[in-house]
Coordinates of C-alpha atoms in Angstrom, one line a residue:
Chain A
X402 CA 61.3 62.1 59.1
X403 CA 58.6 64.8 59.0
X404 CA 58.9 65.2 62.8
X405 CA 62.6 65.6 62.8
X406 CA 62.5 68.2 60.1
X407 CA 60.0 70.3 62.1
X408 CA 62.1 69.8 65.1
X409 CA 65.1 71.2 63.3
X410 CA 63.1 74.1 61.9
X411 CA 61.8 74.8 65.3
X412 CA 65.2 74.9 66.8
X413 CA 66.3 77.2 64.0
X414 CA 63.4 79.6 64.5
X415 CA 62.3 79.8 68.2
X416 CA 59.7 82.5 67.4
X417 CA 58.0 80.3 64.8
X418 CA 58.1 77.4 67.3
X419 CA 56.4 79.6 69.9
X420 CA 53.6 80.5 67.5
X421 CA 53.1 76.8 66.7
X422 CA 52.5 75.8 70.3
X423 CA 49.0 74.6 70.8
X424 CA 48.4 76.8 73.8
X425 CA 49.5 79.9 72.0
X426 CA 47.3 79.0 69.0
X427 CA 44.4 78.3 71.3
X428 CA 44.9 81.8 72.8
X429 CA 44.9 83.5 69.5
X430 CA 42.0 81.5 68.2
X431 CA 39.6 82.4 71.0
X432 CA 38.4 85.9 70.2
X433 CA 37.2 86.7 73.8
X434 CA 40.5 85.7 75.4
X435 CA 42.5 87.5 72.7
X436 CA 40.5 90.6 73.2
X437 CA 40.8 90.5 77.0
X438 CA 44.5 89.8 76.7
X439 CA 44.9 92.7 74.3
X440 CA 43.0 95.1 76.6
X441 CA 45.2 94.0 79.5
X442 CA 48.2 94.6 77.4
X443 CA 47.1 98.2 76.6
X444 CA 46.3 98.9 80.3
X445 CA 49.6 97.5 81.4
X446 CA 51.6 99.6 78.9
X447 CA 49.6 102.7 80.1
X448 CA 50.3 101.8 83.7
X449 CA 54.0 101.1 83.2
X450 CA 54.7 104.2 81.2
X451 CA 52.2 106.4 82.8
X452 CA 54.2 109.7 82.8
X453 CA 55.1 109.1 79.1
X454 CA 51.7 108.3 77.8
X455 CA 49.6 110.8 79.8
X456 CA 48.8 113.8 77.7
X457 CA 48.8 116.2 80.7
X458 CA 49.9 116.3 84.3
X459 CA 47.5 114.2 86.4
X460 CA 47.4 116.6 89.3
X461 CA 47.5 119.8 87.2
X462 CA 44.3 121.8 87.9
X463 CA 42.7 124.1 85.4
X464 CA 39.9 125.6 87.5
X465 CA 38.5 127.5 84.6
X466 CA 38.1 124.2 82.7
X467 CA 36.1 122.3 85.3
X468 CA 33.6 119.7 84.2
X469 CA 34.6 119.8 80.6
X470 CA 32.7 117.1 78.7
X471 CA 34.6 114.3 76.8
X472 CA 35.8 115.1 73.3
X473 CA 36.0 118.8 73.9
X474 CA 38.8 121.3 74.0
X475 CA 39.5 124.4 76.1
X476 CA 42.0 127.2 76.8
X477 CA 44.3 126.0 79.5
X478 CA 46.6 128.4 81.4
X479 CA 50.2 127.3 81.4
X480 CA 53.5 128.8 82.3
X481 CA 55.8 129.5 79.4
X482 CA 59.6 129.4 79.6
X483 CA 59.8 132.7 81.3
X484 CA 57.2 131.7 83.9
X485 CA 54.6 133.9 82.4
X486 CA 51.0 132.8 82.2
X487 CA 49.9 132.0 78.6
X488 CA 46.9 130.3 77.3
X489 CA 47.1 127.1 75.4
X490 CA 44.5 125.3 73.4
X491 CA 44.1 121.8 74.7
X492 CA 42.1 118.8 73.6
X493 CA 40.5 116.8 76.4
X494 CA 39.6 113.3 75.0
X495 CA 37.7 112.2 78.1
X496 CA 37.0 115.6 79.6
X497 CA 38.0 117.0 82.9
X498 CA 37.0 116.4 86.5
X499 CA 35.6 118.8 89.2
X500 CA 39.1 120.4 89.6
X501 CA 39.7 120.8 85.9
X502 CA 42.2 117.8 85.8
X503 CA 42.5 115.8 82.6
X504 CA 40.5 112.6 82.9
X505 CA 42.8 110.5 80.6
X506 CA 45.9 111.3 82.7
X507 CA 44.1 110.7 85.9
X508 CA 42.7 107.3 84.7
X509 CA 46.2 106.3 83.6
X510 CA 47.8 107.3 86.9
X511 CA 44.9 106.0 89.0
X512 CA 45.2 102.6 87.2
X513 CA 48.8 102.6 88.1
X514 CA 47.9 102.4 91.8
X515 CA 44.9 100.1 91.4
X516 CA 46.8 97.6 89.4
X517 CA 49.9 97.8 91.5
X518 CA 47.8 97.1 94.6
X519 CA 46.0 94.2 92.9
X520 CA 49.3 92.6 91.7
X521 CA 51.3 93.3 94.8
X522 CA 48.5 92.1 97.0
X523 CA 48.5 88.8 95.2
X524 CA 52.3 88.5 95.3
X525 CA 52.4 89.0 99.1
X526 CA 49.3 86.9 100.0
X527 CA 50.4 84.3 97.5
X528 CA 53.9 84.0 99.0
X529 CA 52.6 83.6 102.5
X530 CA 49.9 81.2 101.5
X531 CA 52.1 79.0 99.3
X532 CA 54.7 78.8 102.1
X533 CA 52.2 77.9 104.8
X534 CA 50.4 75.5 102.3
X535 CA 53.7 73.7 101.6
X536 CA 54.4 73.4 105.3
X537 CA 50.9 72.0 106.0
X538 CA 50.8 69.6 103.1
X539 CA 54.3 68.4 103.3
X540 CA 54.8 67.9 107.0
X541 CA 51.2 67.1 107.9
X542 CA 50.6 66.4 111.6
X543 CA 50.5 69.3 114.1
X544 CA 51.8 71.9 111.6
X545 CA 48.9 71.0 109.3
X546 CA 46.4 71.1 112.0
X547 CA 47.5 74.5 113.3
X548 CA 47.7 76.1 109.9
X549 CA 44.4 74.7 108.6
X550 CA 42.5 75.8 111.8
X551 CA 43.9 79.3 111.3
X552 CA 42.6 79.1 107.7
X553 CA 39.1 78.2 109.0
X554 CA 39.1 81.1 111.4
X555 CA 40.2 83.6 108.8
X556 CA 37.8 82.3 106.3
X557 CA 34.9 82.9 108.7
X558 CA 35.2 86.7 108.5
X559 CA 34.0 88.4 105.3
X560 CA 36.8 89.9 103.3
X561 CA 35.7 93.6 103.4
X562 CA 35.0 93.4 107.2
X563 CA 38.4 92.0 107.9
X564 CA 39.9 94.7 105.6
X565 CA 38.0 97.5 107.3
X566 CA 39.0 96.2 110.8
X567 CA 42.7 96.1 109.9
X568 CA 42.6 99.5 108.3
X569 CA 40.7 100.9 111.3
X570 CA 43.5 99.7 113.5
X571 CA 46.5 100.5 111.3
X572 CA 45.2 103.5 109.5
X573 CA 44.7 104.0 105.8
X574 CA 47.7 103.9 103.5
X575 CA 49.1 102.1 100.4
X576 CA 51.3 99.8 102.5
X577 CA 48.5 98.9 104.9
X578 CA 46.2 97.9 102.0
X579 CA 48.9 95.4 100.9
X580 CA 49.0 94.2 104.5
X581 CA 45.2 93.8 104.4
X582 CA 45.4 91.6 101.3
X583 CA 48.2 89.6 103.0
X584 CA 46.0 89.0 106.0
X585 CA 42.7 88.5 104.1
X586 CA 43.7 86.5 101.1
X587 CA 46.5 84.1 102.1
X588 CA 44.0 81.3 103.0
X589 CA 43.1 80.7 99.3
X590 CA 46.7 80.1 98.2
X591 CA 47.3 78.0 101.3
X592 CA 44.4 75.7 100.6
X593 CA 45.2 75.2 97.0
X594 CA 48.9 74.6 97.6
X595 CA 48.1 72.2 100.4
X596 CA 45.7 70.2 98.2
X597 CA 48.3 69.9 95.4
X598 CA 51.1 69.0 97.8
X599 CA 49.0 66.3 99.5
X600 CA 48.1 64.6 96.3
X601 CA 51.7 64.8 95.0
X602 CA 53.2 63.4 98.2
X603 CA 51.6 60.0 97.6
X604 CA 53.0 59.7 94.1
X605 CA 55.9 57.5 93.3
X606 CA 58.3 60.1 91.9
X607 CA 58.3 61.9 95.2
X608 CA 58.9 58.6 97.0
X609 CA 61.7 57.8 94.6
X610 CA 63.3 61.2 95.1
X611 CA 63.2 60.7 98.9
X612 CA 64.5 57.1 98.6
X613 CA 67.6 58.3 96.8
X614 CA 68.2 60.6 99.7
X615 CA 67.0 64.0 98.5
X616 CA 66.6 66.5 101.3
X617 CA 63.1 68.0 102.0
X618 CA 64.2 71.3 100.5
X619 CA 65.2 69.6 97.3
X620 CA 62.0 67.5 97.0
X621 CA 60.0 70.7 97.6
X622 CA 62.0 72.9 95.4
X623 CA 62.7 70.5 92.5
X624 CA 59.7 68.3 92.4
X625 CA 56.7 69.9 94.2
X626 CA 57.0 73.6 93.3
X627 CA 57.1 73.1 89.5
X628 CA 53.8 71.2 89.8
X629 CA 52.3 74.1 91.7
X630 CA 53.0 76.7 89.0
X631 CA 49.8 76.3 86.9
X632 CA 47.2 76.1 89.7
X633 CA 48.8 79.0 91.5
X634 CA 49.1 81.1 88.3
X635 CA 45.4 80.5 87.6
X636 CA 44.4 81.4 91.1
X637 CA 46.5 84.5 91.0
X638 CA 45.0 85.6 87.7
X639 CA 41.5 85.3 89.3
X640 CA 42.6 87.0 92.5
X641 CA 44.0 90.1 90.9
X642 CA 40.6 91.4 89.8
X643 CA 39.2 90.6 93.2
X644 CA 41.9 92.7 94.8
X645 CA 41.3 95.5 92.4
X646 CA 37.6 95.5 93.2
X647 CA 38.3 95.4 96.9
X648 CA 40.8 98.2 96.8
X649 CA 38.4 100.4 94.8
X650 CA 35.7 99.7 97.3
X651 CA 38.0 100.5 100.2
X652 CA 39.2 103.7 98.6
X653 CA 35.6 104.6 97.7
X654 CA 34.6 104.3 101.4
X655 CA 37.6 106.5 102.3
X656 CA 39.7 103.8 104.0
X657 CA 42.1 103.1 101.1
X658 CA 44.3 105.3 99.0
X659 CA 44.3 108.8 100.2
X660 CA 44.5 112.0 98.1
X661 CA 46.5 113.5 96.5
X662 CA 47.3 110.0 95.3
X663 CA 44.6 108.6 93.1
X664 CA 43.1 105.2 92.3
X665 CA 40.1 104.4 90.3
X666 CA 38.0 103.9 93.4
X667 CA 39.0 107.2 94.9
X668 CA 38.3 109.0 91.6
X669 CA 34.8 107.6 91.7
X670 CA 34.3 108.6 95.3
X671 CA 35.4 112.2 94.7
X672 CA 33.2 112.5 91.6
X673 CA 30.2 111.1 93.3
X674 CA 28.6 114.4 94.2
X675 CA 28.8 115.6 90.6
X676 CA 27.1 112.5 89.2
X677 CA 24.1 114.3 87.8
X678 CA 26.0 117.2 86.3
X679 CA 29.2 115.5 85.1
X680 CA 28.5 111.8 84.7
X681 CA 31.8 111.0 83.1
X682 CA 33.7 111.6 86.4
X683 CA 31.9 108.6 87.8
X684 CA 31.2 106.5 84.8
X685 CA 34.7 106.4 83.4
X686 CA 36.7 105.1 86.4
X687 CA 33.9 102.6 87.0
X688 CA 34.2 101.4 83.4
X689 CA 38.0 101.1 83.8
X690 CA 37.6 99.0 87.0
X691 CA 35.0 96.9 85.3
X692 CA 36.8 96.2 82.0
X693 CA 40.1 95.5 83.8
X694 CA 38.6 93.1 86.3
X695 CA 36.6 91.4 83.5
X696 CA 39.7 90.9 81.3
X697 CA 41.7 89.5 84.2
X698 CA 38.8 87.1 85.0
X699 CA 38.4 86.0 81.4
X700 CA 42.1 85.4 80.9
X701 CA 42.2 83.6 84.3
X702 CA 39.4 81.3 83.4
X703 CA 40.9 80.5 80.1
X704 CA 44.1 79.7 81.9
X705 CA 42.2 77.4 84.1
X706 CA 40.4 75.7 81.3
X707 CA 43.5 75.0 79.2
X708 CA 45.5 73.8 82.2
X709 CA 42.8 71.3 83.1
X710 CA 43.3 68.1 81.0
X711 CA 39.6 67.4 81.2
X712 CA 38.6 70.7 79.7
X713 CA 41.7 71.4 77.6
X714 CA 40.7 69.2 74.7
X715 CA 37.6 71.4 74.0
X716 CA 39.8 74.4 73.4
X717 CA 42.5 72.6 71.5
X718 CA 39.9 70.9 69.3
X719 CA 38.3 74.2 68.6
X720 CA 41.7 75.3 67.3
X721 CA 42.1 72.4 65.1
X722 CA 38.6 72.9 63.6
X723 CA 39.4 76.5 63.0
X724 CA 42.6 75.6 61.2
X725 CA 40.7 73.1 59.0
X726 CA 38.2 75.7 58.2
X727 CA 41.0 77.8 56.9
X728 CA 40.9 80.5 59.5
X729 CA 44.2 82.4 59.5
X730 CA 45.5 84.9 62.0
Chain B
X424 CA 26.0 60.6 111.8
X425 CA 26.0 61.5 115.5
X426 CA 29.8 61.5 115.6
X427 CA 29.9 63.7 112.6
X428 CA 27.5 66.2 114.2
X429 CA 29.5 66.3 117.3
X430 CA 32.7 66.8 115.4
X431 CA 31.1 69.5 113.2
X432 CA 29.8 71.4 116.3
X433 CA 33.2 71.2 118.0
X434 CA 34.7 72.7 114.9
X435 CA 32.2 75.6 115.0
X436 CA 33.0 76.3 118.7
X437 CA 36.7 76.2 117.9
X438 CA 36.1 78.8 115.1
X439 CA 34.3 81.2 117.5
X440 CA 37.1 80.9 120.0
X441 CA 39.7 81.5 117.3
X442 CA 37.8 84.5 116.1
X443 CA 37.8 86.0 119.6
X444 CA 41.6 85.5 119.9
X445 CA 42.0 87.1 116.4
X446 CA 39.9 90.1 117.3
X447 CA 41.6 90.5 120.7
X448 CA 45.0 90.3 119.0
X449 CA 44.0 92.8 116.3
X450 CA 42.7 95.4 118.7
X451 CA 45.2 95.0 121.5
X452 CA 48.4 93.9 119.9
X453 CA 48.3 95.5 116.4
X454 CA 46.8 98.7 117.7
X455 CA 46.4 100.4 121.0
X456 CA 42.7 100.5 122.0
X457 CA 43.1 103.8 123.9
X458 CA 44.6 105.5 120.9
X459 CA 41.8 104.1 118.7
X460 CA 39.3 105.5 121.1
X461 CA 40.9 108.8 121.8
X462 CA 42.1 109.8 118.4
X463 CA 45.3 111.4 117.3
X464 CA 45.1 114.7 119.2
X465 CA 44.5 113.4 122.7
X466 CA 46.8 114.6 125.5
X467 CA 48.7 112.2 127.7
X468 CA 46.4 112.8 130.7
X469 CA 43.3 112.0 128.7
X470 CA 45.0 108.8 127.4
X471 CA 46.0 107.8 131.0
X472 CA 42.6 108.5 132.3
X473 CA 40.9 106.4 129.6
X474 CA 43.4 103.6 130.2
X475 CA 42.3 103.3 133.8
X476 CA 38.6 103.9 133.0
X477 CA 38.4 101.0 130.5
X478 CA 40.7 98.8 132.6
X479 CA 43.4 98.7 130.0
X480 CA 46.2 99.1 132.5
X481 CA 45.7 95.5 133.6
X482 CA 48.0 92.7 132.3
X483 CA 47.2 91.3 128.9
X484 CA 46.1 87.8 130.0
X485 CA 43.6 89.3 132.5
X486 CA 42.2 91.3 129.7
X487 CA 42.0 88.3 127.4
X488 CA 40.1 86.4 130.0
X489 CA 37.8 89.3 130.5
X490 CA 37.3 89.7 126.7
X491 CA 36.4 86.0 126.4
X492 CA 33.9 86.2 129.3
X493 CA 32.2 89.3 128.0
X494 CA 31.9 88.0 124.5
X495 CA 30.4 84.7 125.7
X496 CA 27.8 86.6 127.7
X497 CA 27.2 88.9 124.7
X498 CA 28.5 92.0 126.5
X499 CA 30.5 94.2 124.1
X500 CA 30.5 97.2 126.3
X501 CA 28.6 100.5 125.6
X502 CA 28.8 102.4 122.3
X503 CA 31.1 105.4 122.7
X504 CA 28.9 107.4 120.4
X505 CA 25.3 106.3 121.2
X506 CA 25.8 105.5 124.9
X507 CA 23.7 102.4 124.7
X508 CA 24.9 98.7 124.7
X509 CA 26.7 97.9 121.4
X510 CA 24.8 94.6 121.5
X511 CA 21.4 96.4 121.2
X512 CA 22.6 98.4 118.3
X513 CA 23.8 95.3 116.4
X514 CA 20.6 93.4 117.2
X515 CA 18.5 96.3 116.0
X516 CA 20.3 96.5 112.7
X517 CA 20.6 92.8 112.0
X518 CA 17.0 92.3 110.6
X519 CA 17.6 95.1 108.0
X520 CA 20.7 93.5 106.6
X521 CA 19.0 90.1 106.7
X522 CA 16.1 91.4 104.7
X523 CA 18.3 93.1 102.2
X524 CA 20.4 89.9 101.8
X525 CA 17.2 87.8 101.4
X526 CA 15.9 89.9 98.6
X527 CA 19.3 90.1 96.8
X528 CA 19.7 86.3 97.3
X529 CA 16.3 85.6 95.7
X530 CA 17.3 87.7 92.7
X531 CA 20.6 85.7 92.6
X532 CA 18.6 82.5 92.4
X533 CA 17.8 83.4 88.8
X534 CA 21.3 82.3 88.0
X535 CA 20.5 78.7 88.5
X536 CA 18.0 78.3 85.6
X537 CA 20.3 80.5 83.5
X538 CA 23.2 78.2 84.2
X539 CA 21.1 75.1 83.4
X540 CA 20.2 76.7 80.1
X541 CA 23.8 77.2 79.3
X542 CA 24.8 73.6 80.2
X543 CA 22.4 72.1 77.7
X544 CA 24.9 72.7 74.8
X545 CA 28.4 73.1 76.2
X546 CA 30.4 75.7 74.1
X547 CA 27.3 76.5 72.1
X548 CA 26.3 80.1 71.5
X549 CA 24.1 80.2 74.6
X550 CA 26.8 78.8 76.7
X551 CA 29.5 81.2 75.5
X552 CA 27.1 84.2 76.1
X553 CA 26.2 83.1 79.6
X554 CA 29.8 82.4 80.4
X555 CA 31.0 85.9 79.4
X556 CA 28.0 87.6 80.9
X557 CA 28.4 85.7 84.2
X558 CA 32.0 87.0 84.4
X559 CA 30.8 90.5 83.4
X560 CA 28.4 90.7 86.3
X561 CA 30.9 89.5 88.9
X562 CA 33.5 92.1 87.6
X563 CA 31.2 95.1 88.1
X564 CA 32.2 97.2 91.1
X565 CA 29.1 97.1 93.3
X566 CA 29.4 100.7 94.4
X567 CA 29.6 101.8 90.8
X568 CA 26.5 99.8 89.9
X569 CA 24.7 101.3 92.9
X570 CA 25.5 104.8 91.7
X571 CA 24.5 104.0 88.1
X572 CA 21.2 102.6 89.4
X573 CA 20.6 105.8 91.3
X574 CA 21.5 107.8 88.2
X575 CA 19.3 105.9 85.8
X576 CA 16.5 104.3 87.7
X577 CA 15.9 106.8 90.4
X578 CA 17.0 110.2 88.9
X579 CA 16.5 109.8 85.2
X580 CA 13.3 107.7 85.2
X581 CA 12.1 108.4 88.7
X582 CA 10.9 104.8 89.2
X583 CA 12.1 104.1 92.7
X584 CA 13.4 106.4 95.6
X585 CA 17.1 107.1 95.5
X586 CA 17.7 106.1 99.1
X587 CA 16.2 105.9 102.5
X588 CA 14.4 103.5 104.8
X589 CA 10.8 103.4 106.1
X590 CA 10.9 100.1 108.0
X591 CA 10.3 96.6 106.7
X592 CA 6.5 97.0 106.4
X593 CA 4.5 96.9 103.2
X594 CA 5.8 100.3 102.0
X595 CA 9.4 99.1 102.5
X596 CA 9.7 97.2 99.2
X597 CA 10.2 100.4 97.2
X598 CA 13.3 101.2 99.3
X599 CA 14.7 97.8 99.4
X600 CA 14.7 97.1 95.6
X601 CA 17.6 99.3 94.4
X602 CA 20.0 98.2 97.2
X603 CA 19.0 94.6 96.6
X604 CA 19.6 94.8 92.9
X605 CA 22.9 96.5 93.4
X606 CA 23.9 93.7 95.8
X607 CA 22.8 90.7 93.6
X608 CA 25.0 90.5 90.5
X609 CA 27.9 88.6 92.2
X610 CA 25.5 85.9 93.4
X611 CA 23.7 85.8 90.1
X612 CA 26.9 85.4 88.2
X613 CA 28.4 82.8 90.5
X614 CA 25.2 80.8 90.7
X615 CA 25.1 80.7 86.9
X616 CA 28.7 79.7 86.7
X617 CA 28.6 76.9 89.3
X618 CA 25.3 75.5 88.0
X619 CA 26.7 75.5 84.4
X620 CA 30.0 73.9 85.5
X621 CA 28.6 71.2 87.7
X622 CA 25.8 70.4 85.2
X623 CA 28.3 69.9 82.4
X624 CA 30.4 67.8 84.7
X625 CA 27.5 65.6 85.7
X626 CA 26.3 65.3 82.1
X627 CA 29.5 63.6 81.2
X628 CA 29.0 60.8 83.7
X629 CA 27.9 57.3 82.9
X630 CA 24.5 57.4 84.7
X631 CA 23.4 60.1 82.3
X632 CA 24.2 57.8 79.4
X633 CA 22.2 55.0 81.1
X634 CA 19.3 57.3 81.7
X635 CA 19.3 58.5 78.1
X636 CA 19.8 55.0 76.6
X637 CA 16.7 53.7 78.4
X638 CA 14.7 56.3 76.6
X639 CA 14.1 59.0 79.2
X640 CA 13.1 62.4 77.9
X641 CA 16.0 64.9 78.0
X642 CA 14.1 67.0 80.5
X643 CA 13.6 64.2 82.9
X644 CA 17.3 63.4 82.7
X645 CA 18.2 67.0 83.3
X646 CA 15.8 67.9 86.1
X647 CA 15.4 64.6 88.1
X648 CA 18.8 63.1 87.7
X649 CA 21.4 65.7 86.9
X650 CA 20.1 68.6 88.9
X651 CA 19.8 66.5 92.0
X652 CA 23.5 65.6 91.9
X653 CA 24.5 69.1 90.9
X654 CA 22.6 70.5 93.9
X655 CA 25.4 69.8 96.3
X656 CA 27.8 72.2 94.8
X657 CA 25.1 74.8 94.3
X658 CA 24.1 74.6 98.0
X659 CA 27.7 75.0 99.1
X660 CA 28.0 78.1 97.0
X661 CA 24.7 79.5 98.2
X662 CA 25.9 79.3 101.8
X663 CA 29.2 81.0 100.8
X664 CA 27.3 83.7 99.0
X665 CA 25.0 84.5 101.9
X666 CA 28.2 85.1 104.0
X667 CA 29.7 87.1 101.1
X668 CA 26.7 89.5 101.2
X669 CA 28.3 91.3 104.1
X670 CA 31.0 92.5 101.8
X671 CA 28.6 94.1 99.4
X672 CA 26.2 95.2 102.1
X673 CA 28.8 97.5 103.7
X674 CA 29.0 99.4 100.5
X675 CA 25.4 99.3 99.2
X676 CA 24.0 100.2 102.7
X677 CA 26.3 103.2 102.9
X678 CA 25.3 104.5 99.4
X679 CA 21.5 103.9 99.9
X680 CA 21.5 105.0 103.6
X681 CA 20.1 101.6 104.5
X682 CA 20.4 101.2 108.3
X683 CA 21.9 97.7 108.4
X684 CA 25.1 96.2 109.9
X685 CA 27.3 97.4 107.1
X686 CA 26.4 101.0 107.6
X687 CA 26.6 100.6 111.3
X688 CA 30.2 99.3 110.9
X689 CA 31.3 102.2 108.6
X690 CA 29.7 104.8 110.9
X691 CA 31.3 103.2 113.9
X692 CA 34.7 103.2 112.3
X693 CA 34.3 106.9 111.3
X694 CA 33.3 107.7 114.9
X695 CA 36.2 105.5 116.4
X696 CA 33.5 103.6 118.2
X697 CA 35.6 100.5 119.1
X698 CA 32.9 98.5 121.0
X699 CA 30.5 98.7 118.1
X700 CA 33.2 97.8 115.5
X701 CA 34.2 94.6 117.4
X702 CA 30.6 93.7 118.2
X703 CA 29.6 94.0 114.5
X704 CA 32.6 92.0 113.2
X705 CA 32.0 89.4 115.8
X706 CA 28.2 89.0 115.2
X707 CA 28.7 88.9 111.5
X708 CA 31.3 86.2 111.8
X709 CA 29.0 84.3 114.1
X710 CA 26.3 84.5 111.5
X711 CA 28.6 83.3 108.8
X712 CA 29.6 80.4 111.0
X713 CA 26.0 79.4 111.7
X714 CA 25.2 79.6 107.9
X715 CA 28.1 77.3 107.2
X716 CA 27.0 74.9 109.8
X717 CA 23.5 74.9 108.3
X718 CA 24.9 74.3 104.9
X719 CA 27.0 71.4 106.1
X720 CA 23.9 69.8 107.7
X721 CA 21.9 70.2 104.4
X722 CA 24.9 68.6 102.7
X723 CA 24.7 65.4 104.7
X724 CA 21.0 65.3 104.0
X725 CA 21.7 65.7 100.2
X726 CA 24.6 63.3 100.2
X727 CA 24.7 60.9 103.2
X728 CA 28.2 59.6 102.2
X729 CA 29.7 62.8 103.5
X730 CA 29.0 62.0 107.1
X731 CA 31.0 58.8 106.9
X732 CA 34.2 60.3 105.4

């Protein structure tokens, strides 16, 4: 009776039902995960609405206001409606860089590129890897052999070396960085997908689906892919920070994003020579990379823990204990 | 066991062959080697002359055969920039990178006792702290850490030199410390993570309950029983990490002006020195392959069941 009442209540109020899900509660009960999630939320909002939330133009140079320390203000020269130069008092929360550009706006716009590269890289390499993994795990035989040997060969070259080689040949650009990730990261997704598919293949529900005459496409689409979502999502969450770090390293070395575009790695590289006089130009983008990568990693590892039945109980039990202790949120 | 060794060696040989095909494909099909060598502003005559000079006007399959033969004999052609054999350049730099990796790897080993400490009380205070810290250290961009180290340790406190190289002799340690510290966090973090995870996993198994119930001291259980079984995963990761050092080395060597393979590669790319680029990538991949082979052999020694699978 109790159960049916809750069920009816849940149907009536989908938002309340969402809040009562154990996973959602576990998320909100774990301060570290909650904090990382919140940080990522803020970063994502900044990145999505970059032009709206940046206080100033990210490429606008105020050469008189170079190397302005954080939390200071200065007289910027701007054009008024009649195109005359007038001065304007401006507050620079995080200071300015070596060309007098606002650090806040540059961090927001640089993050736009860094995070887009990270996410897009995972999407492209993930799609290729999942497709090949499905082929290898489902059809086995020669297809499997060929794909897995290719995986072995690609795995034998360190990531950054492969990336530098590809960028050396194709030249540095945004698109080519995505190509680099496609070339250098597909193997991970391929291996995980293949592993899951191979263990599913032997199970009776797949056999049953085939016995009643389902086509291969239907078996894969309806029965295998839904089971892949959690492991792939976890892997993706852990691979985004890796891509962000790699992109920043490539841009730092001069083989990634090219000016006037900006990414966190490039900001760091261009501020490198001012490190002793204007530390914030180097410290801030580095912090941005670090905190974003850390948040992605922590959320990813939480995702992995709660999706693993062996580990899950620990987190859910913690939730229950918290509830009994009267912790509200 | 012998069959396993033969199969494993065959696998390695296959990987080397595959790697050569991959490199050949990358250089000759994705790009045009002459354009890579000549740069963007070369005239058509220069390009044609170079094409003949390097034998690039021959059909693709002849070049592939040539490529295979040269690589197998270790002949990567001469460096465009230094006018000596690319092979010599790579061999000269290899010990420097190896030394850097060895020091960084030793620092990374500290992760193992840290991970064990965390595993003693899963989800306890220590465990949570180690868990978060281990993710923090693998999320630090290595070039940023390198710059911060220079800023704080070398410039602010003047404890170690900012960069440079004076050989690998007794005076060399001062110069190797900062790059090695900058290179070590990822290994440190991952060692701690994997040790913690496998230890917790092993502690849940029945043999641990047996060992405890017969009255063994907790330390004996941990160090003689659990650690031995956890060693397999740790060893795999260590091999992996040695290979992964090449990623970080490229960056740290550039920042600290450490004359290793990573710096060689970056300089060669900037100078469009194709023979050196391919030679470096090939030699590094070869090293990675050898390390993996060694790890697999250590494996079968740690767990003889693997050879029979």
